[in-house]
XYZ file of C-alpha atoms in Angstrom:
589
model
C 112.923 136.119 31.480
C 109.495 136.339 30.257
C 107.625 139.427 29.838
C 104.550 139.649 32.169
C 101.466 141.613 30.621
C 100.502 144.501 32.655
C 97.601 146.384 30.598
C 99.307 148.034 27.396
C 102.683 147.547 29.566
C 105.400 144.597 30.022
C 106.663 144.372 33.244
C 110.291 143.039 32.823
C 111.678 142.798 36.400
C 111.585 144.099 39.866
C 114.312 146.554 40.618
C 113.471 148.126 43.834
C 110.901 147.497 46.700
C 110.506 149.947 49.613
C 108.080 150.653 52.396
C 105.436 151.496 50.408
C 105.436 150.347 46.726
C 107.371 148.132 44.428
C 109.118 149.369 41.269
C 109.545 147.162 37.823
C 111.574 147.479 35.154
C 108.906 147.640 32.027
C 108.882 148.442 28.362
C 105.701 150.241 27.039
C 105.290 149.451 22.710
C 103.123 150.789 20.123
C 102.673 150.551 16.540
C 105.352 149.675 13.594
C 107.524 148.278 16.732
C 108.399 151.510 18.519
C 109.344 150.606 22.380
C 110.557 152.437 25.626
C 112.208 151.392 28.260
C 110.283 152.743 31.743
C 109.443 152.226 35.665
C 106.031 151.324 36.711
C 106.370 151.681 40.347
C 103.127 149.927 42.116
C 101.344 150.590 45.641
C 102.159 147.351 47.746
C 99.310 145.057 47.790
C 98.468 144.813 51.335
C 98.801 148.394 51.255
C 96.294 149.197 48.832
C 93.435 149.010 51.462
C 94.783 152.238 53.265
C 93.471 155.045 52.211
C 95.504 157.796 53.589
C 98.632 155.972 52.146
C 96.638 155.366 48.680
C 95.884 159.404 48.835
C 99.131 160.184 49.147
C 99.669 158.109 46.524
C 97.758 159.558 44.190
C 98.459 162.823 45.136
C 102.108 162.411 44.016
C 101.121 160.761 40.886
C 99.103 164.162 39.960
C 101.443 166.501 40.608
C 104.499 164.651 39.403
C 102.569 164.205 36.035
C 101.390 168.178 36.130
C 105.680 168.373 35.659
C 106.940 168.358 31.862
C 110.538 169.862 32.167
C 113.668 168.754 30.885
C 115.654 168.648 34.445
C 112.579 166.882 36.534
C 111.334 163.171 35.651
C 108.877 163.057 33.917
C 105.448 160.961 34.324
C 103.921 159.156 31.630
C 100.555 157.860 32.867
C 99.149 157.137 36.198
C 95.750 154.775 37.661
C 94.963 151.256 38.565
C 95.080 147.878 36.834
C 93.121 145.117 38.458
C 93.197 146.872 41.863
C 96.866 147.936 41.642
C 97.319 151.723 41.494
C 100.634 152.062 39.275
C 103.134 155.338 38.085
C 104.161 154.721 35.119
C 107.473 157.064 34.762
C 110.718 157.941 33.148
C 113.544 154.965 33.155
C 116.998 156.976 33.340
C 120.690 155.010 32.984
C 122.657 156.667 35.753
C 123.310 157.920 39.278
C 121.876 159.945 41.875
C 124.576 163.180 43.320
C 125.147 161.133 46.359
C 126.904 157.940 45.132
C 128.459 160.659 42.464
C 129.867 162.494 45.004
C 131.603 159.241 47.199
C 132.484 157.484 44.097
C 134.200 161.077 43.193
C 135.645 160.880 46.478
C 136.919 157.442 45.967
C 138.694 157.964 43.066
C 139.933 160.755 43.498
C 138.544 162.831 40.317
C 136.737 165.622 42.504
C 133.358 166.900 41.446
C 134.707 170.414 39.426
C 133.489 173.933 40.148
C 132.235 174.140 36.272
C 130.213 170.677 36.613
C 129.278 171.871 40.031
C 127.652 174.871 38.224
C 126.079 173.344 35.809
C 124.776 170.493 37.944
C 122.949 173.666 40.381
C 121.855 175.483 37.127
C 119.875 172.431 35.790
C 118.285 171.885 39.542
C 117.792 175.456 39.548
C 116.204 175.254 35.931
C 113.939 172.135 36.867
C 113.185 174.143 40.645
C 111.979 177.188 38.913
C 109.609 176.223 37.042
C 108.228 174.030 39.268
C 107.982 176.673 42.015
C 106.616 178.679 38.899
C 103.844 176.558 37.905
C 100.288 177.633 37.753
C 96.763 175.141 37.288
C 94.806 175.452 34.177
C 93.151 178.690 35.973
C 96.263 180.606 35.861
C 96.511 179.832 39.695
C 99.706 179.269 41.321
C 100.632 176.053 42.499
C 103.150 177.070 44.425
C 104.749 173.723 44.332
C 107.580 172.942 47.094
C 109.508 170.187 47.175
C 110.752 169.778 50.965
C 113.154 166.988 49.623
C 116.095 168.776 47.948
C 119.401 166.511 48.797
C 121.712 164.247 46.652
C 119.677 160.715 46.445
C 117.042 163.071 44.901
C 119.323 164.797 42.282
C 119.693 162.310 39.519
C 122.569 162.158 36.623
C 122.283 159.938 33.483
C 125.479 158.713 32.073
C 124.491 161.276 28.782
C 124.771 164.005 31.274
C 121.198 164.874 31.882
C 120.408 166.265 35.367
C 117.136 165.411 36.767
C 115.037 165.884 39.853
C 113.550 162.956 41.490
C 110.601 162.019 44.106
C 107.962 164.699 44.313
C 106.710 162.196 46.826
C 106.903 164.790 49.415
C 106.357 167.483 47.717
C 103.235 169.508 48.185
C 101.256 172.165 46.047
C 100.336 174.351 48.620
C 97.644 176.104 47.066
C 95.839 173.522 47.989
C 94.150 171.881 50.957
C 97.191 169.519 51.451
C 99.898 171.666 53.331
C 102.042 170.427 55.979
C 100.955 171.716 59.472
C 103.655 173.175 61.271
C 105.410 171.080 63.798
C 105.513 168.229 61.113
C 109.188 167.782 59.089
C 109.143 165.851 56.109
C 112.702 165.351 54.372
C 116.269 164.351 54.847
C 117.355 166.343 57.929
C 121.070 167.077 57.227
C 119.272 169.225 53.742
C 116.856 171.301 54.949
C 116.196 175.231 56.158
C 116.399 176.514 59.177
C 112.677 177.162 59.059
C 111.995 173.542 57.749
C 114.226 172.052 61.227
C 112.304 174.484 63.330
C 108.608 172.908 61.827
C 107.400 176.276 60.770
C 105.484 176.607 57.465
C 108.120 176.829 54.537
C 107.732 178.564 50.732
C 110.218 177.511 48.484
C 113.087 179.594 49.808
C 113.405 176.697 51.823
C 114.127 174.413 48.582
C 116.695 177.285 47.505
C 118.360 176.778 50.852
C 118.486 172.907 50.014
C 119.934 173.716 46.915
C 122.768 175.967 48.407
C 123.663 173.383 50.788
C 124.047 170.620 47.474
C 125.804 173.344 45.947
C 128.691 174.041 49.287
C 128.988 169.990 49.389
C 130.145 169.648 45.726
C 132.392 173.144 46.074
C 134.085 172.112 49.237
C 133.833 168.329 48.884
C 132.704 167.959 52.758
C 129.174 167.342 54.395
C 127.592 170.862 55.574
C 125.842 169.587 58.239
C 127.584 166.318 60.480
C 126.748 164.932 63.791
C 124.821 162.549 65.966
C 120.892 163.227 64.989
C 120.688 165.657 66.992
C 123.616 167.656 67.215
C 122.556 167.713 63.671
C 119.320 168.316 64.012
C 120.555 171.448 66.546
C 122.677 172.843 63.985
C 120.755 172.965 61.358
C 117.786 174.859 62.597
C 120.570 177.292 63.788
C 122.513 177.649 60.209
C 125.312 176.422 62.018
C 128.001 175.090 59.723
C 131.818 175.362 58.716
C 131.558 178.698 56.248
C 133.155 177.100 52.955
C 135.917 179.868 52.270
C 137.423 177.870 55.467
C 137.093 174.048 53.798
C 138.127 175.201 51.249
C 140.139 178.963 51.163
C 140.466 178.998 46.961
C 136.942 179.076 46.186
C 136.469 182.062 43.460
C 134.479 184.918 45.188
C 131.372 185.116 42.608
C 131.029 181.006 43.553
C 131.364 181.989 47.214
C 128.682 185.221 47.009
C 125.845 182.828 45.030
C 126.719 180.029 48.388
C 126.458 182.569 51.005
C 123.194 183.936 49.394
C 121.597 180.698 48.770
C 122.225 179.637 52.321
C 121.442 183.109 53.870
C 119.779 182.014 57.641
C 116.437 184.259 56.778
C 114.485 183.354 53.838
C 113.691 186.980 52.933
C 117.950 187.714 53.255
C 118.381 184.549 50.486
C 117.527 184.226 46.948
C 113.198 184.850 46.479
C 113.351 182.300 43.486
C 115.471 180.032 41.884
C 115.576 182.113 38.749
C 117.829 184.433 40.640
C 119.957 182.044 41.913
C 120.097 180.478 37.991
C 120.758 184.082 36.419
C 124.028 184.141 39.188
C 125.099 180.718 38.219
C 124.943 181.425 34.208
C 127.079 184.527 34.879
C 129.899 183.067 37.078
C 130.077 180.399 34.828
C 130.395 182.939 31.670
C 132.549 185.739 34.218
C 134.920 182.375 34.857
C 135.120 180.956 31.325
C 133.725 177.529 32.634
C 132.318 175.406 29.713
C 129.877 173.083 31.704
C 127.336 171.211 29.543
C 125.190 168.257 29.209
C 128.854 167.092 26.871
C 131.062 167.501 29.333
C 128.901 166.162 32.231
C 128.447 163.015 30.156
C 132.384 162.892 29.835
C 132.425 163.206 33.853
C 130.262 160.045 34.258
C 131.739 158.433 31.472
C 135.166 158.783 33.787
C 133.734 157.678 36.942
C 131.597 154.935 35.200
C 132.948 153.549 32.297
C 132.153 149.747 33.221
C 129.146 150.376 34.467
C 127.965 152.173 31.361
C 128.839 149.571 29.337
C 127.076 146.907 31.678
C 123.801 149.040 31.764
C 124.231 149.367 27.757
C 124.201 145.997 27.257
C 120.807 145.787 29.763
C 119.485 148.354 26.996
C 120.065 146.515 24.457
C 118.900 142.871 26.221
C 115.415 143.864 27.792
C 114.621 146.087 24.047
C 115.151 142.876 22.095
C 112.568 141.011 24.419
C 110.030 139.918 22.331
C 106.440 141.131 23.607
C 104.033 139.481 25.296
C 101.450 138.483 23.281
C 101.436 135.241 22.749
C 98.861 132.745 24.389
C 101.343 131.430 26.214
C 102.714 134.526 27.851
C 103.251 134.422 31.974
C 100.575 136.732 33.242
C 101.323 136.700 37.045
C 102.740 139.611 38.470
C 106.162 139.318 39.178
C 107.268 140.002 43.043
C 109.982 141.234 44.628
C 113.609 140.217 43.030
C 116.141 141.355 45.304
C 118.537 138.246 46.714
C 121.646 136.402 47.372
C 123.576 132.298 46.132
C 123.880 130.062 49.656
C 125.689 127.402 48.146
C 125.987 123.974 49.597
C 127.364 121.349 47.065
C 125.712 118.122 46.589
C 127.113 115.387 44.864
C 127.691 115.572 41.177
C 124.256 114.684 39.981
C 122.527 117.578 42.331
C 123.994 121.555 43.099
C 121.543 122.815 45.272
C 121.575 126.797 45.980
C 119.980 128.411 49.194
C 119.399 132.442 49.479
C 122.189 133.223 51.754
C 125.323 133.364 49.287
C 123.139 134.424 45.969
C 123.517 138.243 46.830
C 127.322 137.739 47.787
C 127.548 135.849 44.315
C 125.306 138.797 42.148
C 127.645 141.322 43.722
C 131.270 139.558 42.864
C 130.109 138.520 39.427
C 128.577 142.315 38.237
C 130.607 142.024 35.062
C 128.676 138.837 34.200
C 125.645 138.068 32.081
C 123.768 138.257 34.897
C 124.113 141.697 36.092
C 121.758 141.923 33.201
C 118.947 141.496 35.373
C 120.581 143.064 38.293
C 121.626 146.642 37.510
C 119.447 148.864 39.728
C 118.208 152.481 38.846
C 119.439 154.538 41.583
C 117.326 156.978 40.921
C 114.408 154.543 41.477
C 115.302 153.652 44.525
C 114.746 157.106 46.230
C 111.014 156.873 44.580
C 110.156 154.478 46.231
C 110.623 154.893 49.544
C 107.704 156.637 51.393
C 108.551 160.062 53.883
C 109.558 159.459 57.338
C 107.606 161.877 59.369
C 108.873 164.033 62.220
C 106.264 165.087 65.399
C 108.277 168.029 66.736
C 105.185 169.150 69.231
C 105.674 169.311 72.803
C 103.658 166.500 73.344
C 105.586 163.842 71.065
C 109.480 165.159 72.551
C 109.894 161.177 74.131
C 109.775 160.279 70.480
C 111.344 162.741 68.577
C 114.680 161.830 68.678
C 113.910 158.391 67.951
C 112.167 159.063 64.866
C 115.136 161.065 63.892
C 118.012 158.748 64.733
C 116.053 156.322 62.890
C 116.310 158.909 59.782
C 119.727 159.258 60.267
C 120.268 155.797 60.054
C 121.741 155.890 63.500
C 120.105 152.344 64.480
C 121.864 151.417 67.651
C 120.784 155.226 68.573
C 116.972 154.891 67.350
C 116.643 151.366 69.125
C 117.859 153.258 72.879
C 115.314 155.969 71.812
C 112.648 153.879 70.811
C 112.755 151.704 73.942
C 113.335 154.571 76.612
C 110.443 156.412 74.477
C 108.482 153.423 75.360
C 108.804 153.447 78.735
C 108.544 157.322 78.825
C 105.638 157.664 76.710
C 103.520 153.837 76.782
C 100.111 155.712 75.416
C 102.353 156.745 72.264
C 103.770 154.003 71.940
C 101.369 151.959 69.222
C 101.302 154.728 67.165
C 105.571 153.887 66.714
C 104.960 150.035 66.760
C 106.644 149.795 62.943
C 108.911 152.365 63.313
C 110.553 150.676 66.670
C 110.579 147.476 65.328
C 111.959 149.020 61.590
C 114.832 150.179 64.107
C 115.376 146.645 65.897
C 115.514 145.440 62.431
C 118.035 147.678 60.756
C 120.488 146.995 63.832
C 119.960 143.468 64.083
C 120.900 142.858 60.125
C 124.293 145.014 61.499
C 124.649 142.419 63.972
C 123.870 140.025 61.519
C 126.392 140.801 58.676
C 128.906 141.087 61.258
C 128.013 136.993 62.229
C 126.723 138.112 65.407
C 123.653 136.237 64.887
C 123.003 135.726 68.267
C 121.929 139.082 69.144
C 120.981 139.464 65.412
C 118.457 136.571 66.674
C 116.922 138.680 69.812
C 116.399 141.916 68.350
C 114.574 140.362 65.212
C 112.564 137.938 68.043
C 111.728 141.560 69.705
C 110.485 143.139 66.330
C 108.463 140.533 65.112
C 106.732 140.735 69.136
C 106.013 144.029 68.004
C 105.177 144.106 64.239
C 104.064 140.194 63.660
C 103.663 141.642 60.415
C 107.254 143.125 59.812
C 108.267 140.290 56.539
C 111.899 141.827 56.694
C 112.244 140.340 60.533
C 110.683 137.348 60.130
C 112.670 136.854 56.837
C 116.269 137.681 58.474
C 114.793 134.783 61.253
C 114.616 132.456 58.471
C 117.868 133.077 57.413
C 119.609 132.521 61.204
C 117.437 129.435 61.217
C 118.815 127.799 58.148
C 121.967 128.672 58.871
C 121.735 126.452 61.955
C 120.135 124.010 60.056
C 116.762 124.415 62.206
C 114.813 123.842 59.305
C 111.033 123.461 61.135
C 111.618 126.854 62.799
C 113.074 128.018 59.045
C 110.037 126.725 57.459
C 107.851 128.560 60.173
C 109.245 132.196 59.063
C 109.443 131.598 55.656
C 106.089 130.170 55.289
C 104.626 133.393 57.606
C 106.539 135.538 54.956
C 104.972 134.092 52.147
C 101.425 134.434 53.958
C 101.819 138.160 54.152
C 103.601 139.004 51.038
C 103.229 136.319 48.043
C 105.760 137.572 45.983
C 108.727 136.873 48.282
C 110.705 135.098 46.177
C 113.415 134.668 48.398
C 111.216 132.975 50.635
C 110.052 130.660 48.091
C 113.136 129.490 47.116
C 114.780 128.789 50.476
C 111.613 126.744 51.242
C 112.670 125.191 47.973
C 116.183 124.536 49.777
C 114.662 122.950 52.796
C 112.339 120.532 51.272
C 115.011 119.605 48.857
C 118.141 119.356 51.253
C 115.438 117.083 53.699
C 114.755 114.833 51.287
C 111.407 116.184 50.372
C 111.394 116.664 46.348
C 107.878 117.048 45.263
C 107.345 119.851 48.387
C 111.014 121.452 46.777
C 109.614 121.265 43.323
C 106.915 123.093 43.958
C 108.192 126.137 45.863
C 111.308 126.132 43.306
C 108.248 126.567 40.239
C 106.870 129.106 42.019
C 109.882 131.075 42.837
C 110.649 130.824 38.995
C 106.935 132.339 38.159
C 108.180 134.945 39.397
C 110.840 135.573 37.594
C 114.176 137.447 39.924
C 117.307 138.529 39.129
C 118.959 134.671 39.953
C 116.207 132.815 37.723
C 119.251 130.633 36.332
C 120.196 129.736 39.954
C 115.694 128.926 40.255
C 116.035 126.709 37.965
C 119.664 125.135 38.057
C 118.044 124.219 41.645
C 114.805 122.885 40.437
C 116.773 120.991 37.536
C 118.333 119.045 40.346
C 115.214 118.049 42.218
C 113.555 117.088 38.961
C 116.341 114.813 38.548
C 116.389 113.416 41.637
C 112.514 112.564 40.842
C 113.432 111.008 37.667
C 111.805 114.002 35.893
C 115.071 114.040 33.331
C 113.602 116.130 30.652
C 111.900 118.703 32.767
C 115.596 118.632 34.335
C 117.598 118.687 31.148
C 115.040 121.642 29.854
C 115.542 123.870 33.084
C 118.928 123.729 32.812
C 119.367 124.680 29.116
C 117.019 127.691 29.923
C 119.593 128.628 33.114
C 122.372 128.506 31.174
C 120.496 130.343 28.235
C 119.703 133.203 30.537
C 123.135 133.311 32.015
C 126.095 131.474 29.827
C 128.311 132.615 32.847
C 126.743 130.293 34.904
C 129.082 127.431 35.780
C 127.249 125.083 37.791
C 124.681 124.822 35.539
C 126.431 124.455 32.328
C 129.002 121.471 34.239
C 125.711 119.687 35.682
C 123.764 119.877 32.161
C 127.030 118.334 30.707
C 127.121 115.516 32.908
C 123.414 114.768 32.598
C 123.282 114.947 28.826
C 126.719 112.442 29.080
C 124.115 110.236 31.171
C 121.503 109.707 28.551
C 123.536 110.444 24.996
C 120.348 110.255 23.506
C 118.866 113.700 25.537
């Protein structure tokens, strides 16, 4: 693809999207060719108008770049570019603790108690000074980071552990502290005082850190249950002590657990320094040999295909020649996350729709094209903006909604939201997204299941409640197609488009329509602009376009988009059989 300009950046691709920004893949350069590989993650534009959301924004951006330390990600530059406020941060090759740990699980090759030390010593490492760090004044910052769990523990395939999304941390030494009653976090990883809403320190992040610490010990969850049997245990400390899960844990291991997960903050560890000096000496008492070597190793077991893939990626998006050419695409690429609906026309015409594009990416990972596919994990958990938990007497209706919603416990979080409604109808517009986010989430269960009739009513209910919510009126699209309603397809896709131009899904199932109905200027159009913006499929873009332009009697434009599709991915078989048979059409092409 072509690089797209972005001040003294080039945004590659889009890797992740979530609630509240977008995140590219980009390379910054500077003089006698020197180039990095990083992630610009960008404030959504139609969210760029809120200020309380652009605050927060900012607010991250500032204290995440305050951060230099080896173990946390670092921040290179931070501000706004033609209206868009941008991070510009670390890109890491790798994966977060939490699809470590189930992929460890999976194969059997369990996490061991020397990488499990040496994993806590490097969060420990990053923690401390964090926790440590004081403003230019020599004040404290007392930085907390109310977020400690796996998604937010990062390891690169060189064995390099980082800490992720300060997103919800705070400095608390300023005017920006949580009030109590108000949880911010991943439930099943907090304190006891963070459950309860009271105001935390960072014990509370030491407590986080003991419970990462039991999971990769005993290879179980701490902390299991409906949301709020959860919820119940863990203001309570209630969990399965790991000597039982596991009886041949080596007492110095099991003294730095209990400590670190001690009920009452002033019982635990009082910094993360302490907990690190206990963690260097079992390892040294025990003769472990953890390092950044044998980590990488570790990975290297788990991952060895993938690290090759995500090599090759290196290598690719380095060699991309910079943008500075005239000629050089300077609209913003959009979001470029899909799937390859295929329906076969005859041999002179394969049009592709979204719906089988994402089965497609996923079976063919090993291909060319995963070269534009690979996702940061890592990234992914930046993105994604707190959920916030109201745990005042006056919001109970809602609060175990909001949590079960969390959880990711969407049949749950629908019951909740609805008998919260009725409950509590004052409250009620003050959930509107959240509600409909949870009618969503359970109707695309419905929907990968092919239950798209009731897929169809809940995503009917959330767009009644959210008209904005693109996700709904996107997955409506879909259903629509698929029955080959293609007014009442064209209706949601447009509406999509409206609210978020950089759909490119939407684009290019408009693309499908027109073209499938006969309508090839209309399907020519959306196809180009689905290609301006440049996703992961671009071969499939413009295998489909090739095939309209033909059908238009545009046979170079056709016979030029498909040599570029089958440039960008040689894998792709479609295109390369349909540019043979068109160049066997006109020998002289």
């Amino acid at each position: 693809m072509e690089p797209v300009r972005f001040g003294k950046y080039l945004l590659l691709d889009q890797i992740a999207t979530g609630g509240m920004a977008q995140l590219y893949r980009a390379k910054m350069t500077g003089d006698e060719g020197f180039q990095k590989l990083i992630a610009i993650k960008k404030i959504l534009p139609h969210l760029a108008v809120e200020k309380e959301l652009v605050d927060s924004f900012i607010d991250e951006a500032k204290l995440a770049a305050f951060l230099q330390h080896e173990n946390i990600i670092r921040i290179y530059d931070f501000g706004t570019m033609e209206n868009d406020y941008f991070i510009a941060m670390e890109y890491l090759f790798g994966k977060n603790l939490r699809m470590v740990m189930d992929r460890a699980a999976i194969r059997k090759i369990e996490i061991s108690p020397d990488h499990a030390l040496f994993i806590i010593g490097r969060v420990c490492d990053g923690l401390d000074y964090s926790h440590s760090l004081t403003d230019l004044s020599g004040i404290p910052l007392k930085i907390i980071h109310r977020d400690i769990s796996p998604p937010n523990i990062f390891i690169s395939y060189d064995g390099t552990v980082k800490i992720v999304d300060f997103g919800v941390a705070k400095a608390s030494s300023k005017n920006t502290t949580t009030q109590t009653g108000i949880i911010k976090g991943k439930l099943a990883y907090m304190s006891p005082e963070q459950a309860q809403g009271k105001e935390i320190d960072h014990r509370s992040d030491i407590f986080s850190v003991g419970i990462l610490f039991y999971e990769m010990i005993t290879g179980s969850r701490m902390f299991t249950g409906e949301t709020m049997q959860v919820l119940a245990k863990v203001r309570e400390a209630d969990y399965v002590p790991a000597q039982i899960v596991k009886p041949d844990i080596d007492p110095m291991i099991l003294d730095i657990l209990q400590k670190a997960l001690e009920p009452d903050p002033d019982h635990r560890y009082q910094s993360c320094g302490q907990m690190l000096a206990d963690v260097e000496e079992a390892a040294f008492a025990l003769n472990f040999r953890g390092s950044t070597r044998t980590l990488a190793h570790y990975m290297q077991e788990l991952y060895s295909e993938q690290i090759e893939e995500e090599e090759k990626t290196k290598r690719f998006v380095l060699k991309n020649e910079s943008c500075e050419s005239p000629g050089c695409n300077a609209e913003e690429p959009r979001e470029a996350t899909t799937v390859k609906v295929a329906e076969k026309q005859d041999k002179d015409g394969t049009l592709f729709s979204d719906e089988e594009v994402v089965r497609d990416l996923r079976k063919k990972q090993g291909r060319a094209r995963a070269k534009w596919s690979i996702i940061a994990v890592i990234l992914m958990s930046i993105v994604g903006a707190a959920v916030y938990f109201l745990l005042d007497t006056g919001e109970d209706h809602w609060q175990p909604a909001l949590l079960a919603l969390e959880q990711q416990n969407y049949t749950e979080a629908v019951s909740l939201f609805d008998e919260a409604a009725r409950l509590d109808p004052a409250k009620h517009p003050a959930h509107v997204p959240a509600h409909a986010r949870a009618l969503v989430e359970e109707a695309r269960r419905h929907y990968n299941m092919k239950e798209t009739g009731s897929a169809e009513a809940m995503l009917k209910r959330a767009v009644t409640l959210n008209p904005a919510d693109i996700d709904a009126r996107f997955l409506l699209g879909r259903i629509h197609l698929a029955k080959k309603d293609y007014k009442k397809a064209i209706d949601e896709f447009g509406t999509v488009t409206r609210i978020n131009p950089g759909f490119v899904q939407a684009f290019f199932n408009l693309g499908y329509i027109y073209a499938v109905t006969g309508d090839y200027p209309k399907a020519e159009s959306f196809y180009e602009k689905a290609a301006r913006l440049t996703p992961p499929f671009l071969d499939e873009v413009l295998t489909n376009l090739a095939a309209v332009q033909d059908k238009m009697g545009k046979r170079q434009e056709s016979l030029k988009n498909l040599e570029k599709a089958v440039s960008l991915n040689p894998q792709n078989s479609e295109a390369k059989e349909y540019l043979k048979w068109l160049k066997s059409q006109n020998p002289q092409a």
